[in-house]
Tab-separated table of C-alpha atoms and ligand atoms in Angstrom:
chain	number	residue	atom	x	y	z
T	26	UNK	CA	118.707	63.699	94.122
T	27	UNK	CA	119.237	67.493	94.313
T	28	UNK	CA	116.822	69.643	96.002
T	29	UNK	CA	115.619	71.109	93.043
T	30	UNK	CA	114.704	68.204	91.314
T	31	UNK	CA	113.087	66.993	94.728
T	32	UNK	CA	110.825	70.526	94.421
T	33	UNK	CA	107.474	70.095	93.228
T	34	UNK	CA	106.365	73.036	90.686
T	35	UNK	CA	102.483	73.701	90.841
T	36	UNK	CA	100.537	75.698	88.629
T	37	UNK	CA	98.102	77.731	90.230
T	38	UNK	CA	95.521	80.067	88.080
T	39	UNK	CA	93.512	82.775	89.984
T	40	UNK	CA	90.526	83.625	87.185
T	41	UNK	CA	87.561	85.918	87.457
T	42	UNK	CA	86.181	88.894	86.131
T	43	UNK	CA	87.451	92.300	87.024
T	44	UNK	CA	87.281	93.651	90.634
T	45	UNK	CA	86.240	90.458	91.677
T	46	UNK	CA	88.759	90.246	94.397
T	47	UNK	CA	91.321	88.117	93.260
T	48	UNK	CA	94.518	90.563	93.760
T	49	UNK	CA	93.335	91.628	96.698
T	50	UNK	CA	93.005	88.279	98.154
T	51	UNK	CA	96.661	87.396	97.031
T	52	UNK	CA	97.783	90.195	98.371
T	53	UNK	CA	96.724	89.374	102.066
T	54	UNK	CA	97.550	85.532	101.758
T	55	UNK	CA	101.205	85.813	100.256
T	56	UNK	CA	102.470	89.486	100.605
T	57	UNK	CA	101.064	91.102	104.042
T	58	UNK	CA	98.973	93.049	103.038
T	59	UNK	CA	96.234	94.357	105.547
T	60	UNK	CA	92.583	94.058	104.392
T	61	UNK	CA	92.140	97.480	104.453
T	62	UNK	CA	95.005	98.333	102.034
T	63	UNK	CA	93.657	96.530	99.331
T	64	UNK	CA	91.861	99.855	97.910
T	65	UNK	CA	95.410	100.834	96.405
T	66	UNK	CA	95.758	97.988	94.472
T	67	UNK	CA	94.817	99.110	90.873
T	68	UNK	CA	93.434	96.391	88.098
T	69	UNK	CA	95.858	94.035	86.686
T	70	UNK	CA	97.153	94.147	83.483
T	71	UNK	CA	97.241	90.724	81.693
T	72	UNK	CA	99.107	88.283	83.967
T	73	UNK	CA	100.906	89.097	87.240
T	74	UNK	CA	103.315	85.665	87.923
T	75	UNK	CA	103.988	84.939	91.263
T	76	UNK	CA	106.573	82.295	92.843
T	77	UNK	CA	105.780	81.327	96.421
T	78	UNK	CA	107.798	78.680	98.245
T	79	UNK	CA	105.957	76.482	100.492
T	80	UNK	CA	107.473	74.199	103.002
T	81	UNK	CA	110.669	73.933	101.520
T	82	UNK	CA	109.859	71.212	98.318
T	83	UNK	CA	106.566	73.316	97.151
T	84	UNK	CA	106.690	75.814	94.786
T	85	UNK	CA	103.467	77.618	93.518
T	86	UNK	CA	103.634	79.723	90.207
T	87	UNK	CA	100.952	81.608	90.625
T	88	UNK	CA	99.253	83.176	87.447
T	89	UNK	CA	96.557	86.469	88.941
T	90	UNK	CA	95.020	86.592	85.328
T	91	UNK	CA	93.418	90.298	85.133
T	92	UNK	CA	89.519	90.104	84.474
T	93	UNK	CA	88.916	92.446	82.210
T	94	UNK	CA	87.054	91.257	78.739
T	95	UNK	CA	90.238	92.046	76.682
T	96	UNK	CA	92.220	89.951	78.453
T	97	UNK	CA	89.903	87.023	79.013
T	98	UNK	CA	89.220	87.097	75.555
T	99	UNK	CA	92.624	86.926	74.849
T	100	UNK	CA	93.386	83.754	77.588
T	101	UNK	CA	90.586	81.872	75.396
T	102	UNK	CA	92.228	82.784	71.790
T	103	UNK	CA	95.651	83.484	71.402
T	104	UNK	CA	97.122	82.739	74.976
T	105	UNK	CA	94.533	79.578	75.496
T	106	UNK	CA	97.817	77.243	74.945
T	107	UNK	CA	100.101	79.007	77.035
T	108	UNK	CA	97.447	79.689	79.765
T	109	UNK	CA	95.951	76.389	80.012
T	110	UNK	CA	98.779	74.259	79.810
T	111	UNK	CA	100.213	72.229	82.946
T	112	UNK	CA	97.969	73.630	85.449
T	113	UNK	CA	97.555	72.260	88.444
T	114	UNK	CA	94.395	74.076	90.060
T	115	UNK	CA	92.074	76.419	89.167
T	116	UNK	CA	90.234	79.122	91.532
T	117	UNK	CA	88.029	80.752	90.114
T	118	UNK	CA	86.362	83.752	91.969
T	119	UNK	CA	83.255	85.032	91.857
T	120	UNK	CA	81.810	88.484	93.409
T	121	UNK	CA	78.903	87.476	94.975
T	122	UNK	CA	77.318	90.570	94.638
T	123	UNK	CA	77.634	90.940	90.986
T	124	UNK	CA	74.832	92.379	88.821
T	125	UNK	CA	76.204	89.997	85.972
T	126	UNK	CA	75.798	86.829	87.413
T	127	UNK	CA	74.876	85.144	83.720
T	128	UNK	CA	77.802	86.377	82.012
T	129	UNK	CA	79.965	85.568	85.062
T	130	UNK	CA	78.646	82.094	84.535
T	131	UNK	CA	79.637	82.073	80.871
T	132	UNK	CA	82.845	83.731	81.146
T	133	UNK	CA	83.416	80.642	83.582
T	134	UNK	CA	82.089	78.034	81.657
T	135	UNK	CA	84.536	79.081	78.275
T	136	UNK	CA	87.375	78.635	80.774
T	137	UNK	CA	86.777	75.342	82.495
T	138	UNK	CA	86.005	74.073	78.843
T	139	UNK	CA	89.445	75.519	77.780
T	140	UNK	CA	90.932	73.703	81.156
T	141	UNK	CA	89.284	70.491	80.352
T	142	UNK	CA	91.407	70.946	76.749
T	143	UNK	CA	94.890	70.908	77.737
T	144	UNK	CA	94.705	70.051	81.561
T	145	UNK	CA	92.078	67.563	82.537
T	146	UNK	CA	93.190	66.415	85.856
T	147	UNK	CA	93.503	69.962	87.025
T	148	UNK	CA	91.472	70.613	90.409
T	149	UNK	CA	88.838	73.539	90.546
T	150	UNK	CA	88.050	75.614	93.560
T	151	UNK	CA	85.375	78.321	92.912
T	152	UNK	CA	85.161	80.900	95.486
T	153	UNK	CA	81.709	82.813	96.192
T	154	UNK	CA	84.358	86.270	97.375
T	155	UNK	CA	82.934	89.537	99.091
T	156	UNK	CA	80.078	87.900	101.724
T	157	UNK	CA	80.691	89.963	103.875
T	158	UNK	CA	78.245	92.281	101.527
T	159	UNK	CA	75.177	89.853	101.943
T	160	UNK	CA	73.108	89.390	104.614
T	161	UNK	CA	74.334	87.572	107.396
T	162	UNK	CA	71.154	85.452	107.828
T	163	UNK	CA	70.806	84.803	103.642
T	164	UNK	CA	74.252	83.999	103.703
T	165	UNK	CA	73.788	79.961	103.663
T	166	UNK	CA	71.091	80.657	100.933
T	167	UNK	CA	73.223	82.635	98.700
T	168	UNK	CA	76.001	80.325	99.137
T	169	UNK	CA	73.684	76.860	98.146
T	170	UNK	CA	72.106	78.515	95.342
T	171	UNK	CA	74.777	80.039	93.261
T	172	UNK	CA	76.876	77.119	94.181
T	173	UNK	CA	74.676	75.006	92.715
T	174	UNK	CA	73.856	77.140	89.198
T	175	UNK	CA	77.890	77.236	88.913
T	176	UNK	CA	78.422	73.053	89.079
T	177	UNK	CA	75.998	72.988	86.495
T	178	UNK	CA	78.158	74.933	84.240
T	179	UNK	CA	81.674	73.098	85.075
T	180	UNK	CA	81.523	70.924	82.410
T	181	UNK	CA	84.046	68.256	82.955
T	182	UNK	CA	84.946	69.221	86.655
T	183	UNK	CA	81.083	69.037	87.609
T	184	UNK	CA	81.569	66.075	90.201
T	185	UNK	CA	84.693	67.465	91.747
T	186	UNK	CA	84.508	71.256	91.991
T	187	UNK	CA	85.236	72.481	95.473
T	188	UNK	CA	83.111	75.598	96.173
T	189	UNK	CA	84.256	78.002	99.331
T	190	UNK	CA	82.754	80.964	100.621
T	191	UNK	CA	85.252	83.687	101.141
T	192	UNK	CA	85.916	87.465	102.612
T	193	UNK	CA	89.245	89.624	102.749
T	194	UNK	CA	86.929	90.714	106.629
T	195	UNK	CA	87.489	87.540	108.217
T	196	UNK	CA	88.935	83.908	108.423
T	197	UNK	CA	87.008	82.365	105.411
T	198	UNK	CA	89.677	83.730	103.598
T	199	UNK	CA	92.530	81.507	105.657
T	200	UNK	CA	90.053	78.188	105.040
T	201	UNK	CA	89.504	78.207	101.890
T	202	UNK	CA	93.179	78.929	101.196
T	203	UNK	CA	94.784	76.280	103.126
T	204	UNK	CA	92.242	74.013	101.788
T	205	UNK	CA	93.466	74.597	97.949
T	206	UNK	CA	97.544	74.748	99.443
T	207	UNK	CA	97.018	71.310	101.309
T	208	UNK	CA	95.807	68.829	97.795
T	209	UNK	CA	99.563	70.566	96.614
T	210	UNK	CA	101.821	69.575	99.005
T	211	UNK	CA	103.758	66.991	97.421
T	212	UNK	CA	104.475	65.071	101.277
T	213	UNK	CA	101.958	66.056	103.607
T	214	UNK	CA	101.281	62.320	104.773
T	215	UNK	CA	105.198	62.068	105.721
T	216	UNK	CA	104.256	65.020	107.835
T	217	UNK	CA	101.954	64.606	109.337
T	218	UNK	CA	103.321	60.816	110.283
T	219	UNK	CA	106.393	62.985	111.676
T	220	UNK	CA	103.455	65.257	113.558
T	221	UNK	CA	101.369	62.171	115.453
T	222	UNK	CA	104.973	60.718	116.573
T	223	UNK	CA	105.948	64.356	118.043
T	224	UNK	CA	102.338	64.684	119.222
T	225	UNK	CA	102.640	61.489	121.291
T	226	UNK	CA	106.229	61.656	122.608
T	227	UNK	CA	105.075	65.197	124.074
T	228	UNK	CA	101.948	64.409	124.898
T	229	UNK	CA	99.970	66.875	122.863
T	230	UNK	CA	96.323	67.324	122.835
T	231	UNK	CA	96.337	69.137	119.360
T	232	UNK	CA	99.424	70.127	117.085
T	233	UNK	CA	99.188	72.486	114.424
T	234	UNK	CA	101.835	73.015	111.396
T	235	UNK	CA	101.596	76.590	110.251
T	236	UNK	CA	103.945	77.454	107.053
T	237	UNK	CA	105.936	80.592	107.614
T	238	UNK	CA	105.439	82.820	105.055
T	239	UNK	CA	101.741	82.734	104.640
T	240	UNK	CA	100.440	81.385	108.386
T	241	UNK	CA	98.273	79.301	106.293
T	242	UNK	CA	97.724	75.743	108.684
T	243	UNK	CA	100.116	73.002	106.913
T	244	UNK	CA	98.264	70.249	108.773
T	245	UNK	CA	97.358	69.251	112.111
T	246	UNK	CA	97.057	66.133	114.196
T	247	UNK	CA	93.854	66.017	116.886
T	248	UNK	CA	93.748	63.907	119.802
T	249	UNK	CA	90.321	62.192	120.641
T	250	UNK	CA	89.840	64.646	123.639
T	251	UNK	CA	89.850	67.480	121.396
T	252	UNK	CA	86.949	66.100	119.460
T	253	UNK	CA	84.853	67.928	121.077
T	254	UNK	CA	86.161	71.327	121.019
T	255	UNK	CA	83.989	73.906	120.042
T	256	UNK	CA	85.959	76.423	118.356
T	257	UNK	CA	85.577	74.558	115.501
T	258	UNK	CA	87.493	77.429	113.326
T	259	UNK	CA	90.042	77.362	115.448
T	260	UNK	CA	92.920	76.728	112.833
T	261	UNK	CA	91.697	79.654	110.730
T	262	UNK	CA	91.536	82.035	113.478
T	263	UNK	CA	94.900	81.236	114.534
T	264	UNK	CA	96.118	81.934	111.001
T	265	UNK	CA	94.381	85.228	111.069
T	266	UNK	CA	96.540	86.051	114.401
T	267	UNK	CA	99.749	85.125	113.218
T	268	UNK	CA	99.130	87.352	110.233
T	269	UNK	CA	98.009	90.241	112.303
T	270	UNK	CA	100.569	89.914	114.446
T	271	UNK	CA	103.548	89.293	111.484
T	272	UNK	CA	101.862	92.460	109.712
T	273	UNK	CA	102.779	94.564	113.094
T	274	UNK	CA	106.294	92.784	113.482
T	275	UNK	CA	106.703	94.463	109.820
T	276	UNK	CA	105.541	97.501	111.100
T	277	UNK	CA	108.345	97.548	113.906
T	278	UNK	CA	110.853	96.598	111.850
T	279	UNK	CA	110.154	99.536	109.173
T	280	UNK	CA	110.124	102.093	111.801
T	281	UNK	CA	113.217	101.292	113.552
T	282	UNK	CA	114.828	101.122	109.749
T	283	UNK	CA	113.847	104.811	108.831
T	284	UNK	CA	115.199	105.751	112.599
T	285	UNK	CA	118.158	103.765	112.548
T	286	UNK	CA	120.514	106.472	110.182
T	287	UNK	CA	120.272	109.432	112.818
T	288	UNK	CA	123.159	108.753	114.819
C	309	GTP	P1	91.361	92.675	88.081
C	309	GTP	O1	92.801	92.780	88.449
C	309	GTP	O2	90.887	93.840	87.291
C	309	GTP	O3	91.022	91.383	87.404
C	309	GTP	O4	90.501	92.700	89.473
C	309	GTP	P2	90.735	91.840	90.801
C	309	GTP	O5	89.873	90.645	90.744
C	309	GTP	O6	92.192	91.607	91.015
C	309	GTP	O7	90.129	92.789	91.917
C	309	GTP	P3	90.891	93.493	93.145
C	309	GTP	O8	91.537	92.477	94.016
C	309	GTP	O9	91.750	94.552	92.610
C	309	GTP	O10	89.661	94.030	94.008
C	309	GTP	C1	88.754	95.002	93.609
C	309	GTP	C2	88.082	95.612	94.829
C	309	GTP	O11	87.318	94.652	95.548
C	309	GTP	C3	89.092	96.207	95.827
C	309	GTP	O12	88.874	97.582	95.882
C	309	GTP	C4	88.767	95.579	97.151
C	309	GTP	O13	88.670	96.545	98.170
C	309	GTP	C5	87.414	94.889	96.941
C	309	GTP	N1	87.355	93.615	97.667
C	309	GTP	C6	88.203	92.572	97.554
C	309	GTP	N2	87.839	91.563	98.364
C	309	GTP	C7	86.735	91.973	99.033
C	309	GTP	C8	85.876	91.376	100.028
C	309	GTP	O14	86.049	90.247	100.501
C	309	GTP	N3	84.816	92.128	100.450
C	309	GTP	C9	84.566	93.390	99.984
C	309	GTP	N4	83.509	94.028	100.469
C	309	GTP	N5	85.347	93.985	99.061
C	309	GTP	C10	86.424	93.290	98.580
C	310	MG	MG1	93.871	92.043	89.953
């Protein structure tokens, strides 16, 4: 078997109204951006496709469906086929803060029906995006709440929606992604069998699998003795560091290539 037939092709849509956040967060996760150069992304026009390779046999197609009404009218009516074909997961994002919560809701609830149509096995992950503008103490609330209003309206996916609480400010963003990579790859249990034997023959307390490209956590195999470690977020800060610290490696790198012609 060839390696391309071993590859696994997912298909990833990444819905919500406009501004919501969903470029931005794509951005960070899969092209380096920094949080705080998401302000020159501009809105995007229909679909934006995406390829990202992950671990070698993965490959996600990722579809960043602009927001705006035109074009979510159009994903329900003329596009609905070629949208909601073949998909393999579904984020959804919401802006927390929005002032249109209702017609977020029905926006929502006209494409999870359209999902259920053509691909009903898909998975759906809704993201609650920009907490860091709420209240740190009504965050929970917030979360619970709206959470709850949105299962109500997924229709077919009501008993397995995944719901996530995300900001481009922090590490939520790194958890809730490598939540949504890990139900794609196609042989994480052969890894992480490979992991546990490496873990023992070196004696490891913890070993982590981080994938290259996006420093998103893989997997992970924890001895008992690390049970009890309280850094409980500790993969998703970790991801947040390698980022930061491949984002400056970039940095380096374009700095010695505009010095490198003076000779
Ligand atoms: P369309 O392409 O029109 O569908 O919009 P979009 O969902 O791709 O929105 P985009 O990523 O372009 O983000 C819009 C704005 O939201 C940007 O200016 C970001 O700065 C801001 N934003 C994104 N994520 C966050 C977040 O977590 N917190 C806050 N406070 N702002 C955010
Ligand atoms: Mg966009």
């Amino acid at each position: 078997m060839n390696r391309s037939q071993r590859q696994k092709q997912r298909k990833v849509l990444l819905m919500g109204k406009s501004g919501a956040g969903k470029s931005s967060m794509r951005s960070i996760v899969f092209s380096n951006y920094l949080p705080k150069d998401v302000r020159r992304l501009g809105a995007t026009i229909d679909v934006e496709h995406s390829n990202i390779r992950f671990m070698g046999n993965l490959m996600v197609n990722l579809w960043d469906c602009g927001g705006q009404d035109g074009f979510m009218e159009s994903y329900l009516t003329q596009q609905r086929e070629h949208v909601f074909a073949s998909v393999a997961v579904l984020i959804f994002v919401f802006d927390v803060e929005s002032r249109e919560f209702q017609a977020d809701i029905l926006n929502y609830s006209n494409i999870v029906r359209a999902l259920a149509e053509s691909s009903p096995n898909a998975k759906v992950f809704c993201l609650l995006h920009k907490m860091d503008l709420v209240l740190a103490k009504r965050r929970n609330h917030v979360f619970a709440e709206k959470a709850d209003y949105i299962r109500k309206a997924s229709d077919e996916f009501e008993s397995t929606v995944e719901f996530h609480a995300t900001s481009i400010w922090d590490q939520s963003l790194y958890r809730a992604w490598t939540q949504i990579i890990y139900q794609m790859i196609p042989n994480a249990s052969t890894i992480e069998s490979y992991l546990e034997r490496l873990a023992h023959i070196i004696s490891a307390r913890e070993l982590i699998l981080y994938e290259r490209t996006t420093c998103l956590m893989v997997t992970r195999v924890t001895g008992s003795a690390e049970g009890v470690n309280p850094f409980y977020d500790r993969y998703e800060r970790i991801s947040s560091m390698l980022k930061t610290n491949k984002q400056s490696l970039a940095c380096v790198q374009s700095l010695k290539f505009v010095r490198s012609p003076r000779h």
